[in-house]
């Protein structure tokens, strides 16, 4: 196994072009486990830890450009305001040690349906900045995942950053695991309110071959909120609407039975999480509306 | 010579604690060894069958690879009783994961690479890996747990049960459970001529020494087993394990020292586990809750290589007065990994069933579950008719009642809500036998006033070294810092395994005896120590023979408060309280850790732990700590532990009962009983996962009139 340690981003791209089978490694929280378990045996490892810019982020007008290797700990500590959903998801990742090493770039590279950051990215809206010596392309995160542990990166591409929409409203993340920490999700759900566009977006984790949005649920809720003028009048969401939304979220999933949980329980739990996160975010939105009016 | 406070009963801190937390304590493969080679096993890839070919060509192409061993070329071993140790002796594969080959190389990486490059071809045979209540292979074993009768019958169970006013008939199930100590099973083996030294992670250096001597056809004096520090065992290191045999074999073949640490994902198949059990309990009682008839019938499994029969019904021979009783064990042989001991084998799964059943009986009779147990308190041990040397179960229940606030509990089922949470509490009894095994010790007085005490004890993280130092200093009548206790080597006076919660009694007794005699001899000499020092050896075999017949057991009561989320089905434990009567507590600090550790493991058993047998492949699906869930800190509430001062002159000179295992006994039942109290849902098959609890919970909510 060759171990390459490029000193700059350009060197890294050149190395990836020269060694298309090279597996990039940053925190190592996924790759090292896979190597340890002999699930994969890359002929080349491409260590990105010397590339400082991957550890950096920029807060722009509309998005946060998050370097691929920014660890969860940093997101939780520094980007809670801009990326509340992702920060909440980051809290549920592994243990403090894992959160010090693991990153969103790594989660995307691994593309496991159980990756904790995916539902938050889907709900917030995000694009993956994929770069090769040939150039840069921006991939909407919905199109990024192509199968179980598969993504649409070309062999010569590396993830440089993720551009995540700054929160324009409340966001929530919820995860079910069979213990309280250090747990792979049985299923997870992210929800973001976007008052500026008067839309709600969702993300489902660990309940389908890839992370997905519950689009039918979103469309139903968008229409229901609009119809009742709820974005303006700030009334509570009728229980029947919340229930229907939850059912549609359950229905969007395509879960399996495995040792972590049954398909039936995953569907049930997704409905619960959908209803809860909707309640939490809507309460927060209404609270904000009220305080805004008072001001 | 005086000490300011009694040494026995003082909360002495762990002697090796600093070494352990600073990382200087050496475990089995931590010892620096010259010219060391590394071994990596190849697990069998079929659940049953024959190896037809082993192709090591590709593996041996790497010059770093020293040898590839398989049944074709491995040295022949002598037979022992334990067939799991006949490694690489036959082409027959008894279960998936059994060792098929071994790669040995000059680096760990090369060994691992070679193991992956070995091509083993098999002729697979059909396999059978799933236990059922009516499995056609079920039979009555000759005995359970080395000498306990398989079945016992008192009175006329069938008639009395049939006529009983209140009848309970329920089946309880516990899943396969894995010990998963933090330090995996590991060994460093080196030969010097015909002398074999192994640094091995085990619970008994003397026992491993004897087994290796048998296997390699050598005198025991030729074998030196060192287990200075052991990173947990929970029973899975209670006997010699295949890894140490492989390491010794490999070291002999390559004529170099060999290190072998089993990777975590191989442990589940080769280091033992707790068998699944299916337990039917029938209780016939009067309306006041007096048990008149009790049957506890256990169905479990062993492997094609034998293994331990989980003696889960034995607790029903001890716990409650039942004039008519039947306790039975039936077992079937499956093509599965070989089961072994796991913390409180027998008592732990058995008490989940019995104490759940007692809770069900209490509800059926409308009697408080604590009162029910008090009403069925026996005057003598029900099965043997022997008097108890001491039994303070009722006192533990009463003390727990007070501390837990049980009197404030509303007995109504599903009566307490906090928003969407249902709150409930439950109780269960704990019990564990008092074992003591023949052991030797030596005490030596030096001319400088120091003392050294030797015993081949094993400190697997329990604090044994510390407590033995207290026992020695107390018997010698000197301060602790004058005494050094050496444990963890088979070159020391032979001693029993750290198992069956018997270590402190079995090792402490000869230590006490040797130190007491040494003190007397020194007093006779007017406290002048000869220049070469003075040594006294002690053996307790005769003391054990001279003991009077008593039923000796520790008892306890555990209380749990849980919250169940009615929407997600998640159960969280809010409070756990354990009150124990276990003789004299010799070190409250290490004892508390033992109880808390056991109860935490019991919480894991109740809510999290379970291994899934894959029917297609014949192996356990959970093979790492990311999928085999033990409780994380966030799952464990504050655990409250108390004990009752118990004087019992029929135990040993220290007056102690074993405390290593009783903490796990009853916890799962207390939690399951609390879940029932909270929700009205009775879970009789562990663990209580949300996915298990959710459907009946939803059903109960729909059925309820409110």
XYZ file of N, CA, C and O in Angstrom, chain A residues 32-39 41 175-184 186 258-266 268-269 271-273 275-276 280, chain B residues 40 112-113 116 265 420 565-570 572 607-608 612 621-636 689-692 694:
296
model
N -10.099 4.088 8.131
C -9.274 3.190 8.953
C -10.081 2.008 9.468
O -9.569 0.899 9.593
N -11.361 2.244 9.768
C -12.203 1.129 10.210
C -12.337 0.117 9.077
O -12.209 -1.087 9.281
N -12.558 0.619 7.870
C -12.724 -0.292 6.738
C -11.449 -1.080 6.468
O -11.494 -2.259 6.148
N -10.318 -0.400 6.630
C -9.050 -1.106 6.417
C -8.841 -2.130 7.535
O -8.473 -3.273 7.291
N -9.129 -1.714 8.742
C -8.957 -2.633 9.874
C -9.810 -3.878 9.717
O -9.398 -4.969 10.089
N -11.021 -3.693 9.233
C -11.916 -4.834 9.078
C -11.680 -5.570 7.762
O -12.372 -6.508 7.435
N -10.715 -5.090 7.001
C -10.393 -5.706 5.724
C -11.564 -5.631 4.746
O -11.726 -6.490 3.896
N -12.408 -4.630 4.911
C -13.485 -4.442 3.952
C -12.950 -3.824 2.669
O -13.554 -3.936 1.627
N -9.016 -2.679 0.719
C -7.570 -2.741 0.802
C -7.025 -1.880 -0.320
O -6.620 -2.379 -1.363
N -32.267 11.587 15.694
C -31.636 10.301 15.353
C -32.072 9.261 16.364
O -32.132 9.544 17.560
N -32.369 8.077 15.892
C -32.683 6.978 16.804
C -31.528 5.993 16.787
O -31.063 5.578 15.727
N -31.059 5.668 17.959
C -30.045 4.624 18.099
C -30.415 3.800 19.306
O -31.178 4.256 20.152
N -29.862 2.599 19.404
C -30.280 1.769 20.536
C -29.481 2.058 21.799
O -29.659 1.394 22.804
N -28.584 2.991 21.757
C -28.039 3.503 23.008
C -27.818 4.999 22.860
O -28.017 5.555 21.782
N -27.378 5.613 23.949
C -27.407 7.073 23.989
C -26.199 7.764 23.369
O -26.188 8.976 23.248
N -25.176 7.041 23.047
C -23.982 7.648 22.453
C -23.222 6.577 21.695
O -23.476 5.394 21.882
N -22.293 7.027 20.865
C -21.450 6.102 20.107
C -22.288 5.059 19.396
O -22.134 3.857 19.592
N -23.196 5.529 18.597
C -24.144 4.593 17.996
C -24.359 4.946 16.531
O -24.393 6.120 16.158
N -24.426 3.912 15.714
C -24.778 4.112 14.309
C -26.286 4.249 14.253
O -27.011 3.499 14.906
N -30.068 3.996 13.733
C -31.082 3.064 13.230
C -31.821 3.787 12.104
O -32.084 3.243 11.049
N -32.498 -5.121 9.701
C -31.139 -5.588 9.952
C -30.931 -5.647 11.459
O -31.889 -5.478 12.218
N -29.693 -5.923 11.872
C -29.476 -6.130 13.315
C -29.675 -4.851 14.116
O -29.857 -4.905 15.319
N -29.665 -3.705 13.443
C -29.870 -2.469 14.198
C -31.345 -2.185 14.434
O -31.702 -1.480 15.366
N -32.197 -2.671 13.572
C -33.612 -2.399 13.766
C -34.427 -2.990 12.626
O -33.879 -3.377 11.586
N -35.731 -3.024 12.841
C -36.598 -3.587 11.805
C -37.050 -2.475 10.859
O -37.055 -1.295 11.213
N -37.443 -2.870 9.656
C -37.969 -1.904 8.692
C -39.211 -1.224 9.264
O -39.388 -0.001 9.150
N -40.067 -2.025 9.909
C -41.306 -1.458 10.443
C -41.012 -0.404 11.509
O -41.634 0.661 11.542
N -40.033 -0.704 12.383
C -39.710 0.270 13.417
C -39.103 1.531 12.796
O -39.378 2.649 13.230
N -38.285 1.349 11.772
C -37.676 2.526 11.119
C -38.767 3.438 10.536
O -38.717 4.654 10.697
N -41.848 3.627 11.483
C -42.572 4.241 12.601
C -41.758 5.403 13.191
O -42.274 6.504 13.398
N -40.483 5.133 13.425
C -39.643 6.150 14.071
C -39.486 7.381 13.187
O -39.457 8.513 13.684
N -41.662 8.606 11.170
C -42.882 9.391 11.317
C -42.859 10.202 12.600
O -43.210 11.396 12.616
N -42.416 9.549 13.668
C -42.331 10.246 14.963
C -41.356 11.413 14.880
O -41.660 12.536 15.315
N -40.198 11.152 14.288
C -39.179 12.206 14.220
C -39.649 13.347 13.330
O -39.372 14.514 13.612
N -42.740 14.337 12.843
C -43.741 15.134 13.555
C -43.063 15.995 14.627
O -43.359 17.175 14.781
N -42.118 15.365 15.334
C -41.457 16.109 16.411
C -40.625 17.267 15.896
O -40.693 18.379 16.421
N -41.012 21.176 16.772
C -39.958 21.990 17.384
C -39.613 23.203 16.516
O -39.494 24.326 17.001
N -1.309 -14.465 12.903
C -2.668 -14.004 12.577
C -3.484 -15.210 12.109
O -3.112 -15.859 11.140
N -0.761 -10.536 8.834
C -2.144 -10.288 8.452
C -2.330 -10.425 6.944
O -3.304 -11.010 6.470
N -1.359 -9.899 6.221
C -1.413 -10.025 4.762
C -1.361 -11.488 4.341
O -2.095 -11.922 3.445
N -4.593 -13.334 4.864
C -5.581 -13.032 3.825
C -5.248 -13.747 2.521
O -6.131 -13.978 1.698
N -12.922 -8.838 15.786
C -13.969 -9.494 14.992
C -13.843 -11.015 14.962
O -14.681 -11.678 14.392
N -45.330 12.378 27.299
C -45.452 11.135 26.533
C -44.697 9.988 27.194
O -44.669 8.872 26.677
N -40.741 5.790 26.456
C -41.316 6.772 25.549
C -42.415 6.076 24.755
O -42.144 5.149 23.989
N -43.647 6.522 24.950
C -44.771 5.833 24.318
C -44.787 6.031 22.816
O -45.464 5.305 22.095
N -44.058 7.014 22.344
C -44.088 7.312 20.920
C -42.992 6.571 20.164
O -43.182 6.112 19.050
N -41.834 6.441 20.791
C -40.730 5.762 20.095
C -40.441 4.374 20.641
O -39.714 3.615 20.017
N -40.960 4.067 21.816
C -40.673 2.763 22.402
C -39.332 2.683 23.111
O -38.915 1.618 23.555
N -38.647 3.808 23.245
C -37.344 3.784 23.917
C -37.520 3.662 25.432
O -38.341 4.358 26.027
N -35.504 4.093 29.005
C -34.305 4.608 29.673
C -34.409 4.293 31.154
O -35.472 4.466 31.754
N -31.408 -4.001 28.096
C -31.847 -3.069 27.052
C -31.053 -3.136 25.748
O -31.548 -2.695 24.710
N -29.837 -3.610 25.802
C -28.962 -3.414 24.645
C -28.355 -4.684 24.060
O -28.291 -4.844 22.852
N -26.794 -11.931 17.360
C -27.750 -12.497 16.408
C -27.083 -13.603 15.614
O -26.109 -13.354 14.898
N -23.689 -12.021 14.022
C -23.646 -10.843 13.167
C -22.870 -9.705 13.822
O -22.239 -8.904 13.140
N -22.915 -9.637 15.159
C -22.250 -8.529 15.847
C -20.837 -8.972 16.200
O -20.649 -9.822 17.061
N -19.870 -8.380 15.549
C -18.502 -8.810 15.806
C -17.574 -7.639 16.118
O -16.373 -7.715 15.919
N -18.154 -6.531 16.560
C -17.332 -5.421 17.030
C -18.170 -4.633 18.035
O -19.361 -4.888 18.207
N -17.522 -3.684 18.694
C -18.220 -2.954 19.753
C -19.078 -1.820 19.197
O -19.769 -1.147 19.949
N -19.033 -1.628 17.871
C -19.971 -0.680 17.272
C -21.328 -1.335 17.057
O -22.343 -0.654 17.005
N -21.339 -2.657 16.923
C -22.629 -3.326 16.700
C -23.073 -4.124 17.922
O -24.266 -4.284 18.137
N -22.135 -4.648 18.715
C -22.515 -5.281 19.971
C -22.536 -4.174 21.028
O -21.495 -3.734 21.500
N -23.732 -3.732 21.361
C -23.837 -2.533 22.192
C -23.750 -2.857 23.667
O -24.641 -3.488 24.227
N -22.678 -2.410 24.284
C -22.660 -2.344 25.745
C -23.065 -0.914 26.107
O -22.967 -0.016 25.282
N -23.546 -0.690 27.322
C -24.025 0.660 27.643
C -22.911 1.697 27.528
O -21.770 1.458 27.928
N -23.242 2.844 26.951
C -22.356 4.002 26.988
C -22.644 4.768 28.287
O -23.682 4.538 28.927
N -21.738 5.648 28.667
C -21.948 6.402 29.914
C -23.316 7.079 29.913
O -23.987 7.155 30.938
N -23.720 7.554 28.736
C -24.983 8.284 28.637
C -26.196 7.388 28.875
O -27.303 7.875 29.049
N -26.009 6.077 28.865
C -27.123 5.165 29.121
C -27.264 4.825 30.601
O -28.252 4.216 30.994
N -26.231 5.138 31.370
C -26.188 4.637 32.742
C -26.472 5.773 33.708
O -25.719 6.741 33.768
N -35.608 -3.943 23.150
C -35.328 -2.909 22.143
C -36.609 -2.122 21.839
O -37.704 -2.664 21.972
N -36.463 -0.887 21.397
C -37.650 -0.127 20.988
C -38.493 -0.882 19.957
O -39.720 -0.882 20.037
N -37.811 -1.545 19.033
C -38.555 -2.235 17.972
C -39.382 -3.397 18.542
O -40.371 -3.803 17.941
N -38.957 -3.937 19.693
C -39.698 -5.023 20.336
C -40.853 -4.454 21.155
O -41.952 -4.992 21.181
N -42.320 -1.482 20.835
C -43.241 -0.561 20.158
C -44.575 -1.199 19.757
O -45.631 -0.647 20.085
